Every structure is written in C-alpha cells, then in structure tokens.
Coordinates of C-alpha atoms in Angstrom, one line a residue:
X1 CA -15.0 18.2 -13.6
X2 CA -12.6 18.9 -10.7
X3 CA -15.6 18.3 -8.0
X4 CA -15.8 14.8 -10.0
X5 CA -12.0 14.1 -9.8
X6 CA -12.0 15.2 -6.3
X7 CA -15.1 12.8 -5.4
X8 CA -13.3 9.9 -7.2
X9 CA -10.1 10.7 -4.9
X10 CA -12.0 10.8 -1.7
X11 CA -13.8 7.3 -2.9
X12 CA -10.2 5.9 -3.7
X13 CA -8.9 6.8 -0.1
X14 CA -11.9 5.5 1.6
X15 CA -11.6 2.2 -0.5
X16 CA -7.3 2.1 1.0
X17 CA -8.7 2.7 4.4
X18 CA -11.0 -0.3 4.4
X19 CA -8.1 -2.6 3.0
X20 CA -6.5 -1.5 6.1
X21 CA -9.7 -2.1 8.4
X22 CA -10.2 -5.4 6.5
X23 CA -6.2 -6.1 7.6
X24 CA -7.8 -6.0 11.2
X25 CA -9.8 -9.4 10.3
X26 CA -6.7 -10.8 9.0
X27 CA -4.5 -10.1 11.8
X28 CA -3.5 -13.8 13.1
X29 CA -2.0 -14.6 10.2
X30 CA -0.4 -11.3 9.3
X31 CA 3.1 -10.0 10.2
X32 CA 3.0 -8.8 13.5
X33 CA 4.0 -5.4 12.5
X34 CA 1.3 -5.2 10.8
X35 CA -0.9 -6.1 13.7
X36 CA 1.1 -3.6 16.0
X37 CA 0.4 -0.5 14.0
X38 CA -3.4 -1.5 13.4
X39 CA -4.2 -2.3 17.4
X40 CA -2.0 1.1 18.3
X41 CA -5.3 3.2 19.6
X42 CA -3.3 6.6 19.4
X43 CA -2.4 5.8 15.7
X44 CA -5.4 4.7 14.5
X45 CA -7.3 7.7 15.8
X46 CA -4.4 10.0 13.8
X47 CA -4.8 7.7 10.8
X48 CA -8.7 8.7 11.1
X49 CA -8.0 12.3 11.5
X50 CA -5.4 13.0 8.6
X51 CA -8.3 11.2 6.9
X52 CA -10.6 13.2 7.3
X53 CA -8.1 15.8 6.6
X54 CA -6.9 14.7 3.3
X55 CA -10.7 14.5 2.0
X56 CA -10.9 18.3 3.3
X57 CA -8.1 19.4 0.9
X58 CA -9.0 20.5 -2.4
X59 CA -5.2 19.6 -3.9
X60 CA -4.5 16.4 -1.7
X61 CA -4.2 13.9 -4.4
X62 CA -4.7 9.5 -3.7
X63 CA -1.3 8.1 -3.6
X64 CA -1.7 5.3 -6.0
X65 CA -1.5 2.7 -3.2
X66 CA -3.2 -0.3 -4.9
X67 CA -2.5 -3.5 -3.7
X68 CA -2.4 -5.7 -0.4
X69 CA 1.7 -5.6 -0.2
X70 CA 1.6 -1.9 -0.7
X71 CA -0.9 -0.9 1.9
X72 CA 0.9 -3.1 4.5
X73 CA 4.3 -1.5 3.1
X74 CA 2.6 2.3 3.1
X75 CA 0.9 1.4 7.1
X76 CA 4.3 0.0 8.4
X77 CA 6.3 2.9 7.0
X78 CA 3.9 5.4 8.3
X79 CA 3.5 3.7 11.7
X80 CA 7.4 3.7 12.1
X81 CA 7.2 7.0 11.3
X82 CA 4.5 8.3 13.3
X83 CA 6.1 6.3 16.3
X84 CA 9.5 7.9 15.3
X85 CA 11.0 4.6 14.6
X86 CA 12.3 6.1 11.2
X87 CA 12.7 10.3 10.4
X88 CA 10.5 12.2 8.4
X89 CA 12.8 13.3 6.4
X90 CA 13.4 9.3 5.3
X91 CA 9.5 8.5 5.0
X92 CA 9.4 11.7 2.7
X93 CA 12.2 10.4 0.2
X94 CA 10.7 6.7 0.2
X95 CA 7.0 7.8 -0.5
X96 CA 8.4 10.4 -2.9
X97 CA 10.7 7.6 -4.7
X98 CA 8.0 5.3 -4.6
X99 CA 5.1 7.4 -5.5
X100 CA 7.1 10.6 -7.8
X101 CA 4.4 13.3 -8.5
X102 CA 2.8 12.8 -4.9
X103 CA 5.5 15.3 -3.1
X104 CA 2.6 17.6 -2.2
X105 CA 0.8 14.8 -0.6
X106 CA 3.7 13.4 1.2
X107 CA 4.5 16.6 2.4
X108 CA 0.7 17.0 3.4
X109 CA 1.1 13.8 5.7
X110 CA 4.5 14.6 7.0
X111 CA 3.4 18.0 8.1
X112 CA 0.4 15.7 10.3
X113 CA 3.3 13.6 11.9
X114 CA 3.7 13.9 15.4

C-alpha cells in the first residue's frame, strides 16, 4: 500500500513537471518571468535533479500543486528563490502557508537551494 501511494506521488510530480515543460511551448504569450525561470539552463538542470531527488525519498510527499496559476506561482517563487531574489526562510513560510502539512517537503526543497 505505501509502494502504491509512493508510485501515485512520483506519477503526480512527473504530471507538475510536464505542466511546466508544456509552459515552454507557451512561452510568447506568458509572463516573462515565467519565461526567465524556464530558459535559465542552471535552474532547469537543479529543477531536474531535486526531481529526481524527491522521487528517491520514501517520505517526500506531492505538494498539491494543481492548477496552471499555481505551477507558474510555485516556478516563480522557487526561481526567485533559487536565484536568491527572495530568502529561504520567506519561500519556507509561503509554501508552508500555502500548502500546511507539506513542511517536511518544503524543508526537503529548501535544504536543495543553492
């Protein structure tokens, strides 16, 4: 049963990263944030590995990031963060306000930041 909830995660997160591939064939119409953090090379390659990661961890949870609005709003926030346009410490309060019950998983990605 876990090895089934696990599976389902890791089908969830895949499904979230192709919204955000599909935001690549979007990208002249898109907010140009948007396009910034999907063309940033170094990014996307950490993006890849934390994953990869994340499907590695037996306790990493999907952040119930569902819609179009929220995986721009999730990509920007970690993007800022990542390029240290905003703290840790502030991406860790919004994900956990945002998403309550995911603090091991936010902590999971924040402890990947750069």
């Amino acid at each position: 049963m876990k090895s089934e909830c696990k599976r389902h995660g890791v089908t969830a997160l895949v499904i979230f990263l192709f919204s955000i591939l599909l935001l690549q064939g979007c990208v002249s119409q898109e907010d140009p944030r948007v396009v910034a953090a999907v063309e940033d090379k170094p990014f996307s390659i950490w993006f890849d590995k934390l994953v990869r990661q994340t499907e590695q961890d037996p306790i990493y949870k999907r952040i119930p990031i569902d819609t179009t609005a929220q995986s721009k709003e999730f990509l920007l926030l970690l993007h800022d963060t990542y390029r240290h346009r905003i703290t840790k410490q502030a991406f860790s309060q919004r994900v956990n306000t945002q998403y309550p019950n995911h603090q091991y998983e936010t902590a999971f990605i924040v402890a990947r930041l750069p």
